[in-house]
CSV table of C-alpha atoms and ligand atoms in Angstrom, one decimal:
chain,number,residue,atom,x,y,z
A,211,UNK,CA,-7.7,31.9,37.6
A,212,UNK,CA,-5.5,30.9,34.7
A,213,UNK,CA,-6.5,27.6,33.1
A,214,UNK,CA,-3.5,25.3,32.5
A,215,UNK,CA,-3.1,24.7,28.8
A,216,UNK,CA,-2.5,21.1,27.6
A,217,UNK,CA,0.9,20.3,26.2
A,218,UNK,CA,1.3,18.9,22.8
A,219,UNK,CA,4.4,17.5,21.1
A,220,UNK,CA,5.4,19.3,17.9
A,221,UNK,CA,7.7,18.2,15.1
A,222,UNK,CA,10.0,21.2,14.8
A,223,UNK,CA,12.4,19.9,12.2
A,224,UNK,CA,13.1,17.0,9.9
A,225,UNK,CA,16.1,15.4,8.2
A,226,UNK,CA,17.0,12.5,6.0
A,227,UNK,CA,19.8,10.7,4.3
A,228,UNK,CA,20.2,8.0,1.7
A,229,UNK,CA,23.5,6.4,0.6
A,230,UNK,CA,24.9,7.5,-2.7
A,231,UNK,CA,24.9,4.2,-4.5
A,232,UNK,CA,21.8,3.7,-6.7
A,233,UNK,CA,20.7,0.1,-7.6
A,234,UNK,CA,18.2,0.2,-10.5
A,235,UNK,CA,15.7,-2.4,-11.6
A,236,UNK,CA,17.8,-2.9,-14.7
A,237,UNK,CA,20.9,-3.7,-12.6
A,238,UNK,CA,18.8,-6.2,-10.6
A,239,UNK,CA,17.9,-7.9,-13.9
A,240,UNK,CA,21.6,-8.9,-14.1
A,241,UNK,CA,21.6,-10.4,-10.6
A,242,UNK,CA,18.4,-12.5,-10.4
A,243,UNK,CA,15.6,-13.6,-12.7
A,244,UNK,CA,13.4,-10.5,-12.7
A,245,UNK,CA,12.5,-7.6,-14.9
A,246,UNK,CA,12.0,-3.9,-14.6
A,247,UNK,CA,8.5,-4.4,-15.8
A,248,UNK,CA,7.6,-7.0,-13.1
A,249,UNK,CA,9.1,-4.9,-10.3
A,250,UNK,CA,7.5,-1.6,-11.5
A,251,UNK,CA,4.0,-3.1,-12.1
A,252,UNK,CA,3.9,-5.1,-8.8
A,253,UNK,CA,5.6,-2.6,-6.5
A,254,UNK,CA,6.1,0.8,-8.1
A,255,UNK,CA,9.8,0.6,-7.3
A,256,UNK,CA,12.3,1.8,-10.0
A,257,UNK,CA,15.5,2.1,-7.9
A,258,UNK,CA,16.8,1.9,-4.4
A,259,UNK,CA,19.9,3.2,-2.4
A,260,UNK,CA,22.5,0.8,-1.1
A,261,UNK,CA,24.9,1.5,1.8
A,262,UNK,CA,28.6,1.0,1.2
A,263,UNK,CA,30.2,-2.0,3.0
A,264,UNK,CA,31.5,0.3,5.7
A,265,UNK,CA,28.2,2.2,6.3
A,266,UNK,CA,26.1,1.2,9.3
A,267,UNK,CA,22.6,2.1,10.5
A,268,UNK,CA,24.1,4.6,12.9
A,269,UNK,CA,26.1,6.2,10.2
A,270,UNK,CA,22.9,6.8,8.1
A,271,UNK,CA,21.1,7.9,11.3
A,272,UNK,CA,23.9,10.4,12.1
A,273,UNK,CA,23.6,12.1,8.7
A,274,UNK,CA,19.8,12.4,9.0
A,275,UNK,CA,20.0,13.6,12.6
A,276,UNK,CA,22.7,16.3,11.8
A,277,UNK,CA,20.3,17.7,9.1
A,278,UNK,CA,17.4,17.8,11.6
A,279,UNK,CA,19.5,19.5,14.2
A,280,UNK,CA,20.8,22.1,11.7
A,281,UNK,CA,17.3,22.8,10.5
A,282,UNK,CA,16.1,23.3,14.2
A,283,UNK,CA,19.1,25.4,15.0
A,284,UNK,CA,20.0,23.0,17.9
A,285,UNK,CA,23.2,21.5,19.1
A,286,UNK,CA,23.5,17.8,20.0
A,287,UNK,CA,23.8,18.7,23.7
A,288,UNK,CA,20.3,20.2,23.6
A,289,UNK,CA,18.8,16.8,23.0
A,290,UNK,CA,17.4,15.0,26.1
A,291,UNK,CA,16.4,11.7,24.5
A,292,UNK,CA,17.2,9.7,21.4
A,293,UNK,CA,14.9,7.0,20.1
A,294,UNK,CA,16.1,5.0,17.1
A,295,UNK,CA,13.7,2.7,15.3
A,296,UNK,CA,15.5,0.0,13.4
A,297,UNK,CA,15.6,-3.8,12.6
A,298,UNK,CA,19.1,-3.6,11.1
A,299,UNK,CA,21.0,-1.9,13.9
A,300,UNK,CA,24.8,-1.8,14.0
A,301,UNK,CA,25.0,-4.7,16.6
A,302,UNK,CA,22.6,-6.5,18.8
A,303,UNK,CA,24.4,-4.8,21.8
A,304,UNK,CA,24.8,-1.9,22.4
A,305,UNK,CA,21.7,-0.2,20.9
A,306,UNK,CA,22.1,1.8,17.7
A,307,UNK,CA,20.7,4.8,19.7
A,308,UNK,CA,23.6,4.7,22.1
A,309,UNK,CA,26.1,4.5,19.1
A,310,UNK,CA,24.3,7.5,17.6
A,311,UNK,CA,24.4,9.4,20.9
A,312,UNK,CA,28.2,8.9,21.0
A,313,UNK,CA,28.7,9.9,17.3
A,314,UNK,CA,26.6,13.1,17.8
A,315,UNK,CA,28.2,13.9,21.1
A,316,UNK,CA,24.7,14.2,22.6
A,317,UNK,CA,26.1,13.7,26.1
A,318,UNK,CA,22.9,14.7,27.9
A,319,UNK,CA,20.6,12.3,26.0
A,320,UNK,CA,19.1,9.0,27.2
A,321,UNK,CA,19.0,6.6,24.3
A,322,UNK,CA,17.3,3.4,23.3
A,323,UNK,CA,16.1,1.4,20.2
A,324,UNK,CA,12.7,0.4,19.2
A,325,UNK,CA,12.0,-2.7,17.1
A,326,UNK,CA,8.6,-2.6,15.3
A,327,UNK,CA,9.9,-3.2,11.7
A,328,UNK,CA,8.3,-0.8,9.2
A,329,UNK,CA,6.1,0.7,11.9
A,330,UNK,CA,9.1,1.4,14.1
A,331,UNK,CA,9.3,5.1,13.4
A,332,UNK,CA,5.6,5.7,14.3
A,333,UNK,CA,6.0,3.5,17.4
A,334,UNK,CA,9.0,5.7,18.4
A,335,UNK,CA,7.1,8.9,17.6
A,336,UNK,CA,4.2,7.7,19.7
A,337,UNK,CA,6.5,7.1,22.7
A,338,UNK,CA,8.2,10.4,22.2
A,339,UNK,CA,4.7,12.1,22.1
A,340,UNK,CA,3.9,10.5,25.5
A,341,UNK,CA,7.3,11.6,27.0
A,342,UNK,CA,6.6,15.2,25.9
A,343,UNK,CA,3.1,15.2,27.2
A,344,UNK,CA,4.2,13.9,30.6
A,345,UNK,CA,7.0,16.5,30.7
A,346,UNK,CA,9.6,13.8,31.1
A,347,UNK,CA,11.7,15.2,28.3
A,348,UNK,CA,11.8,18.5,26.3
A,349,UNK,CA,13.8,17.8,23.2
A,350,UNK,CA,13.6,14.4,21.6
A,351,UNK,CA,15.3,13.1,18.5
A,352,UNK,CA,13.4,10.3,16.8
A,353,UNK,CA,15.1,8.4,14.0
A,354,UNK,CA,14.2,5.6,11.7
A,355,UNK,CA,17.3,4.0,10.1
A,356,UNK,CA,17.8,0.8,8.1
A,357,UNK,CA,20.6,-0.9,6.2
A,358,UNK,CA,18.3,-3.6,4.9
A,359,UNK,CA,20.8,-4.4,2.0
A,360,UNK,CA,23.0,-6.3,4.6
A,361,UNK,CA,20.0,-8.5,5.6
A,362,UNK,CA,18.8,-9.1,2.1
A,363,UNK,CA,19.3,-12.4,0.3
A,364,UNK,CA,20.6,-11.2,-3.0
A,365,UNK,CA,19.7,-14.7,-4.5
A,366,UNK,CA,16.0,-14.4,-3.5
A,367,UNK,CA,14.1,-12.5,-6.2
A,368,UNK,CA,11.0,-12.4,-4.1
A,369,UNK,CA,12.6,-10.1,-1.5
A,370,UNK,CA,15.8,-8.6,-2.9
A,371,UNK,CA,13.9,-6.3,-5.4
A,372,UNK,CA,11.9,-4.7,-2.6
A,373,UNK,CA,14.2,-3.2,0.0
A,374,UNK,CA,16.6,-0.2,0.2
A,375,UNK,CA,18.7,1.7,2.7
A,376,UNK,CA,18.2,5.1,4.3
A,377,UNK,CA,17.4,7.2,7.4
A,378,UNK,CA,15.0,9.9,8.5
A,379,UNK,CA,14.9,12.0,11.6
A,380,UNK,CA,12.7,14.4,13.4
A,381,UNK,CA,13.1,16.6,16.5
A,382,UNK,CA,10.1,17.1,18.7
A,383,UNK,CA,9.5,19.5,21.6
A,384,UNK,CA,6.5,20.7,23.7
A,385,UNK,CA,4.1,23.4,22.5
A,386,UNK,CA,1.0,25.0,24.0
A,387,UNK,CA,-0.1,26.1,20.6
A,388,UNK,CA,-3.1,24.5,18.8
A,389,UNK,CA,-0.8,22.3,16.6
A,390,UNK,CA,1.5,19.3,16.8
A,391,UNK,CA,0.9,15.6,17.2
A,392,UNK,CA,-2.9,15.2,17.6
A,393,UNK,CA,-3.0,11.4,18.1
A,394,UNK,CA,-0.9,8.3,17.6
A,395,UNK,CA,-2.1,4.7,17.4
A,396,UNK,CA,0.0,1.6,17.6
A,397,UNK,CA,-1.0,-2.1,17.2
A,398,UNK,CA,0.4,-5.5,16.8
A,399,UNK,CA,-0.5,-9.1,16.2
A,400,UNK,CA,2.2,-11.7,16.9
A,401,UNK,CA,0.1,-14.5,15.5
A,402,UNK,CA,1.3,-13.4,12.0
A,403,UNK,CA,5.0,-13.2,13.1
A,404,UNK,CA,6.1,-15.9,10.6
A,405,UNK,CA,4.9,-13.8,7.5
A,406,UNK,CA,8.0,-11.6,7.8
A,407,UNK,CA,11.1,-12.4,9.7
A,408,UNK,CA,14.9,-12.9,10.0
A,409,UNK,CA,14.9,-16.5,11.4
A,410,UNK,CA,18.5,-16.6,12.9
A,411,UNK,CA,20.9,-14.4,14.8
A,412,UNK,CA,18.8,-14.2,18.0
A,413,UNK,CA,18.4,-16.6,20.9
A,414,UNK,CA,16.2,-19.0,19.0
A,415,UNK,CA,18.8,-19.8,16.4
A,416,UNK,CA,22.1,-18.2,17.4
A,417,UNK,CA,24.6,-17.7,14.6
A,418,UNK,CA,26.4,-20.9,13.6
A,419,UNK,CA,28.1,-22.3,10.5
A,420,UNK,CA,24.8,-24.1,9.7
A,421,UNK,CA,22.6,-21.0,10.1
A,422,UNK,CA,24.8,-19.1,7.7
A,423,UNK,CA,24.9,-22.0,5.2
A,424,UNK,CA,21.1,-22.2,5.3
A,425,UNK,CA,20.9,-18.4,4.7
A,426,UNK,CA,18.8,-18.0,7.8
A,427,UNK,CA,20.2,-14.5,8.6
A,428,UNK,CA,18.3,-12.9,5.7
A,429,UNK,CA,14.8,-11.5,5.6
A,430,UNK,CA,12.2,-14.0,4.6
A,431,UNK,CA,8.7,-12.8,3.6
A,432,UNK,CA,5.5,-14.5,2.5
A,433,UNK,CA,4.8,-11.5,0.3
A,434,UNK,CA,1.4,-12.3,-1.1
A,435,UNK,CA,-0.1,-13.1,2.4
A,436,UNK,CA,1.5,-10.1,3.9
A,437,UNK,CA,0.1,-7.9,1.1
A,438,UNK,CA,-3.5,-9.1,1.8
A,439,UNK,CA,-3.3,-8.4,5.5
A,440,UNK,CA,-1.5,-5.1,4.9
A,441,UNK,CA,-4.3,-3.7,2.6
A,442,UNK,CA,-7.1,-4.6,4.9
A,443,UNK,CA,-5.4,-3.5,8.1
A,444,UNK,CA,-4.2,-0.1,6.6
A,445,UNK,CA,-7.6,0.7,5.2
A,446,UNK,CA,-9.2,0.2,8.6
A,447,UNK,CA,-6.3,2.0,10.3
A,448,UNK,CA,-6.6,5.3,8.3
A,449,UNK,CA,-10.4,5.4,8.6
A,450,UNK,CA,-10.3,4.7,12.3
A,451,UNK,CA,-7.6,7.3,12.9
A,452,UNK,CA,-9.7,10.0,11.2
A,453,UNK,CA,-12.9,8.9,12.9
A,454,UNK,CA,-11.3,9.1,16.4
A,455,UNK,CA,-10.4,12.7,15.6
A,456,UNK,CA,-13.7,13.6,14.0
A,457,UNK,CA,-11.9,14.5,10.8
A,458,UNK,CA,-13.2,14.0,7.3
A,459,UNK,CA,-10.8,12.6,4.7
A,460,UNK,CA,-11.3,15.8,2.7
A,461,UNK,CA,-9.8,17.8,5.6
A,462,UNK,CA,-6.5,15.9,5.2
A,463,UNK,CA,-3.8,17.8,3.3
A,464,UNK,CA,-1.4,14.9,2.9
A,465,UNK,CA,-1.3,11.2,3.5
A,466,UNK,CA,2.3,10.0,4.1
A,467,UNK,CA,2.2,6.3,3.9
A,468,UNK,CA,4.9,3.7,4.5
A,469,UNK,CA,6.4,3.0,1.1
A,470,UNK,CA,6.2,-0.8,0.8
A,471,UNK,CA,4.1,-1.2,-2.3
A,472,UNK,CA,2.4,1.4,-4.6
A,473,UNK,CA,-0.6,-0.9,-4.9
A,474,UNK,CA,-1.1,-1.0,-1.1
A,475,UNK,CA,-0.8,2.8,-1.0
A,476,UNK,CA,-3.3,3.2,-3.8
A,477,UNK,CA,-5.8,0.9,-2.0
A,478,UNK,CA,-5.5,3.0,1.2
A,479,UNK,CA,-6.0,6.2,-0.7
A,480,UNK,CA,-9.0,4.8,-2.6
A,481,UNK,CA,-10.7,3.7,0.7
A,482,UNK,CA,-10.3,7.4,1.9
A,483,UNK,CA,-11.4,8.7,-1.5
A,484,UNK,CA,-8.2,10.7,-1.5
A,485,UNK,CA,-6.9,11.9,-4.8
A,486,UNK,CA,-3.3,10.6,-5.4
A,487,UNK,CA,-2.0,14.2,-5.4
A,488,UNK,CA,-2.8,14.2,-1.7
A,489,UNK,CA,-0.6,11.1,-1.2
A,490,UNK,CA,3.2,11.4,-0.8
A,491,UNK,CA,5.0,8.8,-3.0
A,492,UNK,CA,8.8,8.2,-3.2
A,493,UNK,CA,8.8,4.4,-3.4
A,494,UNK,CA,10.0,4.7,-7.0
A,495,UNK,CA,13.4,6.1,-5.8
A,496,UNK,CA,13.9,4.3,-2.5
A,497,UNK,CA,12.0,1.0,-2.4
A,498,UNK,CA,11.0,-0.2,1.1
A,499,UNK,CA,13.3,1.3,3.7
A,500,UNK,CA,11.3,-0.1,6.6
A,501,UNK,CA,11.5,2.2,9.7
A,502,UNK,CA,13.2,4.9,7.6
A,503,UNK,CA,10.4,5.1,5.1
A,504,UNK,CA,7.9,7.4,6.8
A,505,UNK,CA,10.5,9.9,8.2
A,506,UNK,CA,12.3,10.1,4.8
A,507,UNK,CA,8.9,10.8,3.1
A,508,UNK,CA,8.0,13.3,5.7
A,509,UNK,CA,11.3,15.1,5.3
A,510,UNK,CA,11.0,15.2,1.5
A,511,UNK,CA,7.4,16.4,1.8
A,512,UNK,CA,8.4,19.3,4.1
A,513,UNK,CA,11.4,20.3,1.9
A,514,UNK,CA,9.2,20.2,-1.2
A,515,UNK,CA,6.8,22.6,0.5
A,516,UNK,CA,4.0,20.1,0.5
A,517,UNK,CA,3.4,20.5,4.3
A,518,UNK,CA,2.3,24.0,5.4
A,519,UNK,CA,1.4,25.4,8.8
A,520,UNK,CA,-2.1,24.3,9.9
A,521,UNK,CA,-2.2,21.3,7.5
A,522,UNK,CA,-3.5,18.0,8.8
A,523,UNK,CA,-1.2,15.2,7.8
A,524,UNK,CA,-1.7,11.5,8.4
A,525,UNK,CA,1.3,9.1,8.6
A,526,UNK,CA,0.7,5.3,8.6
A,527,UNK,CA,2.8,2.2,8.4
A,528,UNK,CA,2.6,-1.6,8.5
A,529,UNK,CA,5.4,-4.2,9.0
A,530,UNK,CA,6.9,-7.3,10.5
A,531,UNK,CA,5.6,-8.4,13.9
A,532,UNK,CA,3.0,-7.9,12.6
A,533,UNK,CA,2.8,-4.2,13.6
A,534,UNK,CA,0.9,-1.2,12.3
A,535,UNK,CA,0.7,2.4,13.4
A,536,UNK,CA,-0.6,5.8,12.5
A,537,UNK,CA,0.0,9.4,13.6
A,538,UNK,CA,-2.2,12.4,12.9
A,539,UNK,CA,-0.4,15.8,13.0
A,540,UNK,CA,-1.5,19.4,12.6
A,541,UNK,CA,1.6,21.0,11.2
B,67,ACO,N1,10.6,-10.9,-10.5
B,67,ACO,C1,9.8,-11.7,-11.3
B,67,ACO,N2,8.9,-12.5,-10.8
B,67,ACO,C2,8.8,-12.6,-9.4
B,67,ACO,C3,9.6,-11.9,-8.6
B,67,ACO,C4,10.5,-11.0,-9.1
B,67,ACO,N3,11.3,-10.2,-8.4
B,67,ACO,N4,9.2,-12.2,-7.3
B,67,ACO,C5,8.2,-13.1,-7.4
B,67,ACO,N5,8.0,-13.4,-8.7
B,67,ACO,C6,7.0,-14.3,-9.2
B,67,ACO,C7,6.5,-15.3,-8.2
B,67,ACO,O1,7.4,-16.4,-8.2
B,67,ACO,C8,5.2,-15.7,-8.7
B,67,ACO,O2,5.3,-16.6,-9.8
B,67,ACO,P1,4.3,-17.8,-9.9
B,67,ACO,O3,2.9,-17.2,-10.1
B,67,ACO,O4,4.8,-18.5,-11.1
B,67,ACO,O5,4.4,-18.6,-8.6
B,67,ACO,C9,4.6,-14.4,-9.2
B,67,ACO,O6,5.8,-13.5,-9.5
B,67,ACO,C10,3.6,-13.7,-8.3
B,67,ACO,O7,4.2,-13.6,-7.0
B,67,ACO,P2,3.4,-13.0,-5.8
B,67,ACO,O8,4.3,-13.2,-4.6
B,67,ACO,O9,2.0,-13.6,-5.7
B,67,ACO,O10,3.4,-11.5,-6.2
B,67,ACO,P3,2.6,-10.3,-5.6
B,67,ACO,O11,1.7,-9.7,-6.6
B,67,ACO,O12,2.0,-10.6,-4.3
B,67,ACO,O13,3.8,-9.3,-5.3
B,67,ACO,C11,5.1,-8.5,-3.5
B,67,ACO,C12,4.8,-9.6,-4.5
B,67,ACO,C13,5.6,-7.3,-4.3
B,67,ACO,C14,6.2,-8.9,-2.5
B,67,ACO,C15,3.8,-8.1,-2.7
B,67,ACO,O14,3.2,-9.3,-2.3
B,67,ACO,C16,4.0,-7.2,-1.5
B,67,ACO,O15,4.3,-6.0,-1.7
B,67,ACO,N6,3.8,-7.7,-0.3
B,67,ACO,C17,3.7,-6.9,0.9
B,67,ACO,C18,5.0,-6.3,1.4
B,67,ACO,C19,4.8,-5.6,2.7
B,67,ACO,O16,4.0,-4.7,2.8
B,67,ACO,N7,5.6,-6.0,3.7
B,67,ACO,C20,5.4,-5.4,5.0
B,67,ACO,C21,6.4,-4.3,5.2
B,67,ACO,S1,8.1,-4.9,5.1
B,67,ACO,C22,8.9,-4.8,6.7
B,67,ACO,O17,8.3,-4.8,7.7
B,67,ACO,C23,10.4,-5.0,6.7
């Protein structure tokens, strides 16, 4: 009798897009009281990309998705489901995923958004993985896209130096081969919700003249407190993810971390005793692009030939919510 093979979800292609406009640390020195030295030492960021006034989260997502579709040799009508991770969507209603579906002409696809801040892409990947394993969908487009520059208080030096805009996309499909997404892990703790938030624009403080005057529609972050929780949480997350899969850190080919702060990334790598050449870094060029950060990094890693068939790669992220997540993939 034939034994039924278990289904896995496999990332068959990647894509990414970043707006053309580059904002350097030196340019920021002209806008707020900061310095290239402070930003570089504390974060590892040298420059970030900024969307044009007309560009929206779905526009960036569209460019990244087109690239992923092209690489996979697929047409938009081949996609069954679109999941978009974002906290800076085009509008509160409809979802950015539905806008993307229309722009792509992906008529067959169901579409919805996920809000898990910087962990959003890995949350979306985790859901897509379950949909594939349950045979609910066959071709899923998973996108992380952010236009954080439009939610950034350009008078607040403690946050405006950190963020950037961009989008990354992957397409996943079922495989019976011994490869693909091995495991995903998602977590949250709402107790820490006030460490990182946009206070107004929802049902708790709807938009008003006063909310705008008080600058409540911008991202507020208690950076130092968030930093401490992030380091501890991510260290445990990566160790646990490997342990659950009985994998030694030395068996990892590449760690693809959320690009929020170089010091956080270095601390995670140190805990795993991973040399930094096994850690993908592009924070210097993009800053923190929240949900777009991991898929942009993955796309660049693939295009640079740093991910080869059979490699184990570990992706991880931490963000507002608080949320954190990881995914172990055999490429
Ligand atoms: N330029 C110069 N000085 C600054 C700047 C700046 N841009 N920003 C803050 N400072 C000053 C502060 O005022 C403070 O001065 P003081 O000592 O006189 O009070 C000093 O620098 C140190 O400030 P800290 O906030 O303690 O600096 P820290 O070393 O913690 O670095 C940072 C700040 C980079 C924000 C760091 O805390 C961090 O990366 N936090 C975590 C971010 C993160 O991971 N977020 C989650 C994901 S984001 C998401 O989900 C959207």
